[in-house]
């Protein structure tokens, strides 16, 4: 039986979910409009935190909130400052308390400020007994000096943010969107847009650690949060206690020219191809009420032909954004559905309706302020984290190759984003993940993941060397621990967090 989840409901809305590696990454609150050297521990003395009530509905009454002052520009610690919103639920058994467990959300653009009242409460009792659960909104997100590009409404459509080429494969439309979006972010984003990067997030995390009064920090980072955790582990290796990095993108960008940011997009080529066969097999089972075809191969062919037909003959969809069910909306919905097998029925229903020229009720979009905030932070992070080609010809060549080799994603993972026209802000050198430092990391990874495929996680494992052990889970979807993994993987992670015991070597959880 397929259980209903919040993510399933959102995906059923077909294309209203937000995020590159984390659909609708939740913020902590409603939004207002070469190798890098190890960084030293935070030098300045931190002011003790003043904990108070948290804003927002449905929070655990034990959750308390505070803010941590950090430099806007970490290279100028005496200059302008911003405030990072932090939350805490104390360890439930003070006698067995080990320390603080920081939840690092996916995205980029997501926050964990209120996750400690939600996702954090799914942690096993022994973990909640052992750790204060700590959440935070990264810089620019939610309650931490939120930013916005002030994009036009049409540019908030996810088939604009996700850079789908035109039906004929042209990148010209994407380049136009890139120039328009980058200009809006530069015009409306403020000074903080120049200082949103993964390295900045890692340095903020160390300020949070110091403000908490913790000598070392444990963490559970998921998706982009796993990458941010890996960067923190590299910059502050002697400040890490027990780090669980879950659903790992290739931190060194080996999938695409040595850059994490471009590689994160490119990974969808392989990830979707890894997972779609699971959907196709499910959608061809005789006993399945959502059955689409008699064999998995027929499901794939049906999907590809339907997307091509919708490219030529989109179905009007009044009230949706965009106001039609076209091939890219179908493909976008497919990508999101592969994040969680619980969403397979939603995709099957959309495919069945589209074959008849029908559409479901128009989806209710997320609040515009939320979309503006998450898109701004996502773009700033990816664009500031690396150098991107500027020429349309470069993207066109990549898209042409991708469309031929990976038809399900139709060239999207290689197309131009706003980073193709991003302003020439000063950039930090990328943080290269290495095997230097103490062994404090447990990687957990589903075998079939559309957003952060196994190949990327293996590259992270190789880069970390003796610093890590990796658990590969016979699971399908994004998020392994307590998500789309299995009991074996969950037990392994829980044991590490509570006892420090990791497998002696990499293992496979069937």
XYZ file of C-alpha atoms in Angstrom:
510
model
C 0.000 0.000 0.000
C 1.272 3.449 -0.885
C 1.136 5.831 2.041
C 0.141 9.466 1.581
C 2.741 12.093 2.410
C 3.040 15.861 2.226
C 5.555 15.450 -0.556
C 3.182 13.214 -2.493
C 0.468 15.856 -2.269
C 2.790 18.552 -3.555
C 4.028 16.467 -6.442
C 0.471 15.664 -7.399
C 0.121 19.384 -8.001
C 2.553 18.860 -10.881
C 5.398 21.256 -10.870
C 4.745 23.479 -7.866
C 7.538 22.076 -5.741
C 10.733 24.042 -5.218
C 14.395 23.211 -4.967
C 17.182 21.561 -6.934
C 18.016 18.767 -4.577
C 15.145 19.115 -2.144
C 11.544 19.622 -3.312
C 9.919 22.466 -1.414
C 12.760 22.679 1.097
C 10.982 24.029 4.192
C 12.238 27.237 5.705
C 12.066 27.800 9.395
C 9.373 30.434 9.122
C 7.257 32.486 6.787
C 9.523 34.604 4.619
C 9.651 38.336 4.479
C 9.911 39.704 1.123
C 42.723 23.228 -5.521
C 42.420 22.270 -1.719
C 41.246 24.909 0.638
C 43.204 25.322 3.857
C 41.506 24.342 7.068
C 39.935 27.349 8.741
C 40.822 28.155 12.316
C 38.257 27.784 15.040
C 36.110 30.836 15.590
C 38.434 33.345 17.199
C 36.078 35.839 18.766
C 34.382 35.196 22.093
C 30.724 34.376 21.523
C 27.977 36.022 23.512
C 25.775 33.473 25.303
C 22.533 32.951 23.432
C 19.294 34.414 24.707
C 16.597 31.838 24.073
C 13.004 32.923 23.615
C 9.730 31.842 22.048
C 9.704 30.768 18.406
C 7.225 32.170 15.908
C 5.054 29.910 13.805
C 2.267 27.352 14.146
C 2.509 23.716 15.178
C 5.871 23.892 16.913
C 6.943 21.634 19.723
C 6.459 23.676 22.928
C 10.017 22.770 23.943
C 11.487 24.499 20.887
C 13.193 27.789 21.703
C 14.809 30.274 19.334
C 17.693 32.719 19.338
C 19.922 34.541 16.868
C 23.675 34.460 16.304
C 25.531 37.485 14.956
C 27.910 36.662 12.085
C 29.931 38.795 9.654
C 28.222 39.595 6.371
C 31.656 39.068 4.806
C 33.777 36.557 6.700
C 36.928 38.085 5.210
C 35.983 41.309 7.024
C 35.006 40.134 10.532
C 34.874 43.689 11.846
C 32.456 44.884 9.184
C 28.693 44.693 8.744
C 26.922 41.819 10.464
C 23.773 39.793 9.943
C 21.858 37.518 12.297
C 21.376 33.778 11.863
C 18.194 32.319 13.376
C 18.820 29.218 15.511
C 16.481 26.850 17.358
C 16.956 24.203 20.054
C 15.060 21.369 21.697
C 17.088 20.109 24.684
C 18.162 16.492 25.010
C 15.311 14.512 26.533
C 17.562 12.654 28.971
C 19.996 15.182 30.459
C 21.881 12.385 32.184
C 22.892 10.803 28.864
C 23.337 14.039 26.899
C 26.296 13.863 24.534
C 26.122 17.258 22.843
C 24.386 19.118 20.030
C 23.099 17.570 16.792
C 22.715 20.157 14.042
C 20.177 19.435 11.324
C 21.395 20.844 7.989
C 18.554 21.060 5.486
C 18.680 20.520 1.754
C 18.201 23.040 -0.985
C 20.084 25.255 -1.255
C 17.332 27.509 -0.026
C 15.951 25.313 2.731
C 16.216 25.797 6.457
C 15.942 23.533 9.476
C 14.797 26.133 12.031
C 11.471 24.341 12.579
C 12.568 20.904 11.364
C 13.578 20.010 14.894
C 9.862 20.090 15.801
C 8.929 17.970 12.776
C 11.508 15.792 11.092
C 13.672 15.890 14.193
C 10.952 14.193 16.220
C 11.147 11.151 13.908
C 14.633 10.500 15.264
C 14.783 7.419 17.508
C 14.306 8.060 21.205
C 17.902 7.209 22.024
C 19.101 9.938 19.648
C 16.710 12.525 21.109
C 17.852 11.483 24.584
C 21.506 12.032 23.664
C 21.463 15.350 21.823
C 20.091 18.837 21.904
C 18.443 19.109 18.481
C 19.617 22.293 16.751
C 18.040 23.871 13.699
C 18.932 27.017 11.780
C 18.051 29.031 8.715
C 21.161 29.609 6.590
C 22.044 33.157 5.613
C 19.473 34.632 3.278
C 16.823 32.049 4.199
C 13.633 32.493 6.216
C 14.439 34.444 9.370
C 18.158 34.834 8.649
C 18.358 38.114 6.730
C 16.052 36.873 3.926
C 16.828 37.876 0.341
C 14.717 38.082 -2.797
C 15.462 38.725 -6.455
C 12.049 40.296 -6.977
C 11.459 38.129 -10.040
C 8.537 38.692 -12.355
C 5.715 36.249 -11.775
C 6.392 34.374 -15.016
C 9.953 33.674 -13.926
C 8.775 31.963 -10.749
C 7.466 29.013 -12.777
C 9.640 26.029 -11.961
C 10.082 25.183 -15.614
C 11.990 28.475 -15.781
C 14.118 27.844 -12.687
C 14.753 24.287 -13.841
C 16.369 25.083 -17.187
C 14.395 22.977 -19.655
C 15.457 23.613 -23.267
C 12.900 24.435 -25.936
C 11.118 21.525 -27.581
C 13.688 21.557 -30.411
C 16.572 21.595 -27.911
C 17.444 25.281 -28.293
C 19.032 26.998 -25.291
C 18.210 30.519 -26.478
C 15.123 30.867 -24.283
C 17.077 29.694 -21.246
C 19.796 32.231 -21.955
C 17.194 35.006 -22.128
C 15.741 33.881 -18.799
C 19.251 33.679 -17.323
C 20.062 37.260 -18.255
C 16.732 38.565 -16.977
C 16.950 36.623 -13.708
C 20.584 37.480 -12.986
C 19.906 41.163 -13.577
C 16.935 41.087 -11.182
C 18.997 39.351 -8.486
C 21.777 41.907 -8.845
C 19.298 44.796 -8.789
C 17.093 43.622 -5.916
C 19.153 41.175 -3.883
C 21.296 43.589 -1.926
C 24.848 43.169 -0.678
C 24.110 39.795 0.918
C 23.640 38.202 -2.537
C 27.391 38.560 -2.987
C 28.088 36.595 0.183
C 25.802 33.567 -0.051
C 27.906 30.482 -0.656
C 28.502 27.081 0.862
C 31.786 28.205 2.422
C 29.972 31.149 4.020
C 27.321 28.745 5.353
C 30.032 26.537 6.850
C 31.652 29.478 8.596
C 28.265 30.554 9.931
C 27.770 27.055 11.311
C 30.992 27.370 13.263
C 29.780 30.652 14.733
C 26.605 28.821 15.776
C 28.707 26.072 17.371
C 30.701 28.601 19.351
C 27.571 30.466 20.432
C 26.096 27.196 21.691
C 29.183 26.716 23.838
C 30.005 23.399 22.159
C 33.614 22.377 21.638
C 32.507 19.986 18.894
C 29.353 19.594 16.843
C 27.504 16.570 15.506
C 25.333 16.930 12.429
C 22.813 15.279 10.147
C 23.026 16.891 6.713
C 20.756 15.825 3.875
C 21.218 16.460 0.136
C 22.697 19.955 -0.247
C 22.952 19.818 3.543
C 25.295 16.843 3.150
C 27.511 18.953 0.903
C 27.440 21.852 3.364
C 28.341 19.391 6.106
C 31.243 18.047 4.063
C 32.541 21.580 3.540
C 32.265 22.316 7.273
C 34.096 19.070 7.992
C 36.877 20.186 5.651
C 37.197 23.726 6.997
C 36.805 22.815 10.665
C 37.936 19.188 10.924
C 38.661 19.286 14.645
C 35.250 20.752 15.465
C 33.312 17.740 14.147
C 32.071 15.009 16.445
C 29.722 12.578 14.648
C 28.728 13.654 11.152
C 26.036 11.843 9.173
C 25.987 12.930 5.530
C 22.842 11.628 3.846
C 22.062 11.615 0.090
C 25.378 13.007 -1.043
C 26.048 15.139 -4.116
C 29.517 14.876 -5.606
C 31.244 17.418 -3.389
C 34.231 17.849 -5.696
C 32.158 18.061 -8.852
C 33.792 15.184 -10.682
C 30.594 14.764 -12.704
C 31.234 18.053 -14.486
C 34.567 19.801 -14.898
C 35.611 19.757 -11.270
C 32.845 22.009 -9.938
C 30.231 21.012 -7.393
C 27.567 23.468 -8.583
C 27.509 22.418 -12.242
C 27.908 18.808 -11.243
C 24.860 19.025 -8.980
C 22.697 19.893 -11.980
C 24.411 17.409 -14.289
C 23.793 14.604 -11.785
C 20.111 14.516 -12.695
C 20.985 12.854 -16.004
C 22.257 9.756 -14.269
C 20.006 9.945 -11.227
C 16.773 9.968 -13.213
C 17.987 7.081 -15.343
C 18.840 5.156 -12.157
C 15.347 5.560 -10.698
C 12.928 5.667 -13.638
C 13.180 1.872 -14.177
C 11.744 1.418 -10.679
C 8.756 3.580 -11.587
C 8.369 1.811 -14.930
C 8.448 -1.607 -13.298
C 5.893 -0.499 -10.698
C 3.643 1.048 -13.378
C 3.601 -2.196 -15.392
C 2.552 -4.593 -12.626
C -0.692 -6.429 -13.327
C -2.089 -5.915 -9.848
C -1.352 -2.181 -9.844
C -4.516 -0.038 -10.122
C -2.338 2.698 -11.650
C -0.893 0.422 -14.319
C 0.172 2.270 -17.467
C 1.471 -0.511 -19.735
C 2.270 -4.203 -19.849
C 6.048 -3.962 -19.477
C 8.571 -1.556 -18.014
C 9.986 -0.901 -21.497
C 6.521 0.061 -22.708
C 6.101 2.488 -19.801
C 9.320 4.262 -20.768
C 8.304 4.496 -24.417
C 4.844 5.737 -23.442
C 6.290 8.457 -21.228
C 8.789 9.709 -23.810
C 6.194 9.807 -26.575
C 3.670 11.571 -24.361
C 6.200 14.248 -23.394
C 7.027 14.811 -27.064
C 3.329 15.066 -27.922
C 2.781 17.610 -25.161
C 5.735 19.598 -26.508
C 3.783 19.946 -29.769
C 0.240 19.983 -28.369
C 0.114 21.227 -24.759
C -3.128 20.821 -22.852
C -4.602 24.065 -21.457
C -4.462 24.181 -17.675
C -6.299 27.261 -16.398
C -5.010 28.468 -13.053
C -1.730 26.547 -13.228
C 1.700 28.135 -13.668
C 2.397 27.764 -16.530
C -1.234 27.623 -17.633
C -0.710 24.491 -19.705
C 0.421 20.918 -19.295
C 3.335 20.770 -21.691
C 6.172 18.315 -22.088
C 8.418 20.086 -19.631
C 5.757 20.226 -16.920
C 5.325 16.474 -17.352
C 9.084 15.909 -17.202
C 9.395 18.181 -14.156
C 6.658 16.269 -12.379
C 8.429 13.024 -13.227
C 11.711 14.228 -11.722
C 10.009 15.199 -8.465
C 7.986 11.975 -8.314
C 11.187 9.946 -8.449
C 12.296 11.549 -5.165
C 9.850 9.336 -3.272
C 8.138 6.101 -4.416
C 5.059 7.265 -2.516
C 4.630 9.816 -5.313
C 4.545 7.218 -8.100
C 0.707 7.117 -8.129
C 0.548 10.889 -8.594
C 2.770 10.674 -11.648
C 0.808 7.739 -13.041
C -2.463 9.634 -12.626
C -1.044 12.650 -14.448
C 0.230 10.468 -17.288
C -3.145 8.752 -17.610
C -4.993 12.080 -17.667
C -2.611 13.646 -20.168
C -3.012 10.713 -22.554
C -6.721 11.586 -22.667
C -6.078 15.294 -23.099
C -7.215 16.003 -19.547
C -5.654 17.712 -16.543
C -6.222 17.458 -12.786
C -7.442 20.491 -10.809
C -5.019 23.390 -11.009
C -2.408 23.133 -8.251
C -2.225 25.689 -5.493
C 1.209 27.316 -5.708
C 3.383 27.940 -2.658
C 3.314 31.500 -1.286
C 5.091 33.874 -3.650
C 7.358 35.211 -0.900
C 8.538 31.666 -0.192
C 9.236 31.054 -3.879
C 11.086 34.354 -4.234
C 13.245 33.627 -1.185
C 14.147 30.041 -2.032
C 14.894 30.779 -5.670
C 17.118 33.714 -4.706
C 19.153 31.685 -2.213
C 19.410 28.694 -4.543
C 20.668 30.830 -7.415
C 23.089 32.812 -5.264
C 24.574 29.643 -3.776
C 25.053 27.812 -7.044
C 26.302 30.837 -8.933
C 28.682 32.046 -6.229
C 30.052 28.554 -5.599
C 31.769 28.237 -8.963
C 32.550 29.594 -12.416
C 29.998 28.969 -15.169
C 30.303 29.244 -18.959
C 28.923 32.455 -20.418
C 28.377 31.491 -24.044
C 25.195 29.976 -25.465
C 27.296 27.805 -27.771
C 28.888 26.020 -24.814
C 25.516 25.175 -23.299
C 24.054 24.185 -26.660
C 26.795 21.637 -27.249
C 26.283 20.147 -23.771
C 22.500 20.062 -24.168
C 22.720 18.355 -27.551
C 24.886 15.586 -26.121
C 22.689 15.218 -23.061
C 19.443 14.962 -25.051
C 20.921 12.151 -27.131
C 22.275 10.171 -24.179
C 19.603 10.885 -21.542
C 16.226 11.477 -23.238
C 14.218 11.447 -20.009
C 15.764 14.731 -18.860
C 15.818 16.228 -22.381
C 19.001 18.263 -21.846
C 17.798 20.130 -18.730
C 20.766 19.175 -16.507
C 23.243 20.795 -18.940
C 21.291 23.908 -19.855
C 21.977 27.508 -18.844
C 20.778 28.741 -15.465
C 21.003 32.309 -14.196
C 24.635 31.513 -13.435
C 25.379 31.906 -17.170
C 24.788 35.648 -16.735
C 25.560 36.070 -13.027
C 27.340 39.305 -12.047
C 31.095 39.123 -11.622
C 31.051 39.143 -7.843
C 34.326 38.322 -6.034
C 34.352 34.550 -5.501
C 36.104 32.347 -3.010
C 38.030 29.351 -4.239
C 35.939 26.178 -4.045
C 36.540 24.042 -0.965
C 37.978 20.733 -2.118
C 37.029 17.739 0.014
C 40.061 15.696 1.042
C 41.111 12.786 3.233
C 42.985 15.015 5.684
C 41.576 15.154 9.199
C 39.973 12.930 11.838
C 37.637 10.102 10.919
C 34.208 11.389 11.974
C 31.926 10.841 8.960
C 29.289 8.234 8.158
C 27.895 8.506 4.634
C 24.481 6.963 4.015
C 23.216 6.711 0.461
C 20.330 5.106 -1.390
C 21.363 2.971 -4.321
C 18.788 4.673 -6.566
C 18.476 8.443 -6.061
C 17.325 10.854 -8.801
C 18.956 13.992 -7.386
C 22.168 12.722 -5.790
C 22.998 9.475 -7.574
C 25.177 6.775 -6.112
C 28.064 7.657 -8.429
C 28.416 11.064 -6.790
C 28.303 9.634 -3.279
C 31.032 7.185 -4.216
C 33.167 10.087 -5.385
C 32.697 11.762 -1.993
C 33.612 8.505 -0.284
C 36.803 8.241 -2.329
C 37.712 11.850 -1.583
C 37.260 11.418 2.186
C 39.373 8.259 2.321
C 39.964 7.030 5.872
C 37.877 9.874 7.296
C 34.616 8.132 6.408
C 32.680 4.901 6.184
C 29.839 4.557 3.682
C 26.603 2.626 3.995
C 24.861 2.006 0.679
C 21.190 1.231 1.119
C 19.095 -0.917 -1.210
C 16.556 1.893 -1.439
C 14.851 4.076 -4.027
C 14.354 7.818 -3.736
C 15.970 10.825 -2.135
C 16.787 10.864 1.618
C 17.974 7.604 3.104
C 18.026 7.835 6.919
C 14.467 7.636 8.271
C 13.230 8.417 4.761
C 13.362 6.176 1.720
C 16.056 3.848 3.050
C 15.609 0.637 5.016
C 15.801 -0.669 8.572
C 19.394 -1.853 8.209
C 20.603 1.570 7.123
C 18.566 3.323 9.801
C 19.991 1.080 12.533
C 23.528 1.719 11.331
C 23.115 5.495 11.471
C 21.352 5.454 14.834
C 24.078 3.252 16.315
C 26.747 5.685 15.142
C 24.983 8.728 16.556
C 24.330 7.105 19.924
C 27.422 4.959 20.462
C 30.025 6.180 17.964
C 30.203 2.702 16.461
C 30.525 2.565 12.684
C 30.942 -0.504 10.480
C 34.574 -1.545 10.218
C 34.359 -1.071 6.469
C 31.886 0.145 3.878
C 28.771 -1.973 3.831
C 25.664 -2.645 1.761
C 22.265 -2.755 3.447
C 19.977 -5.021 1.473
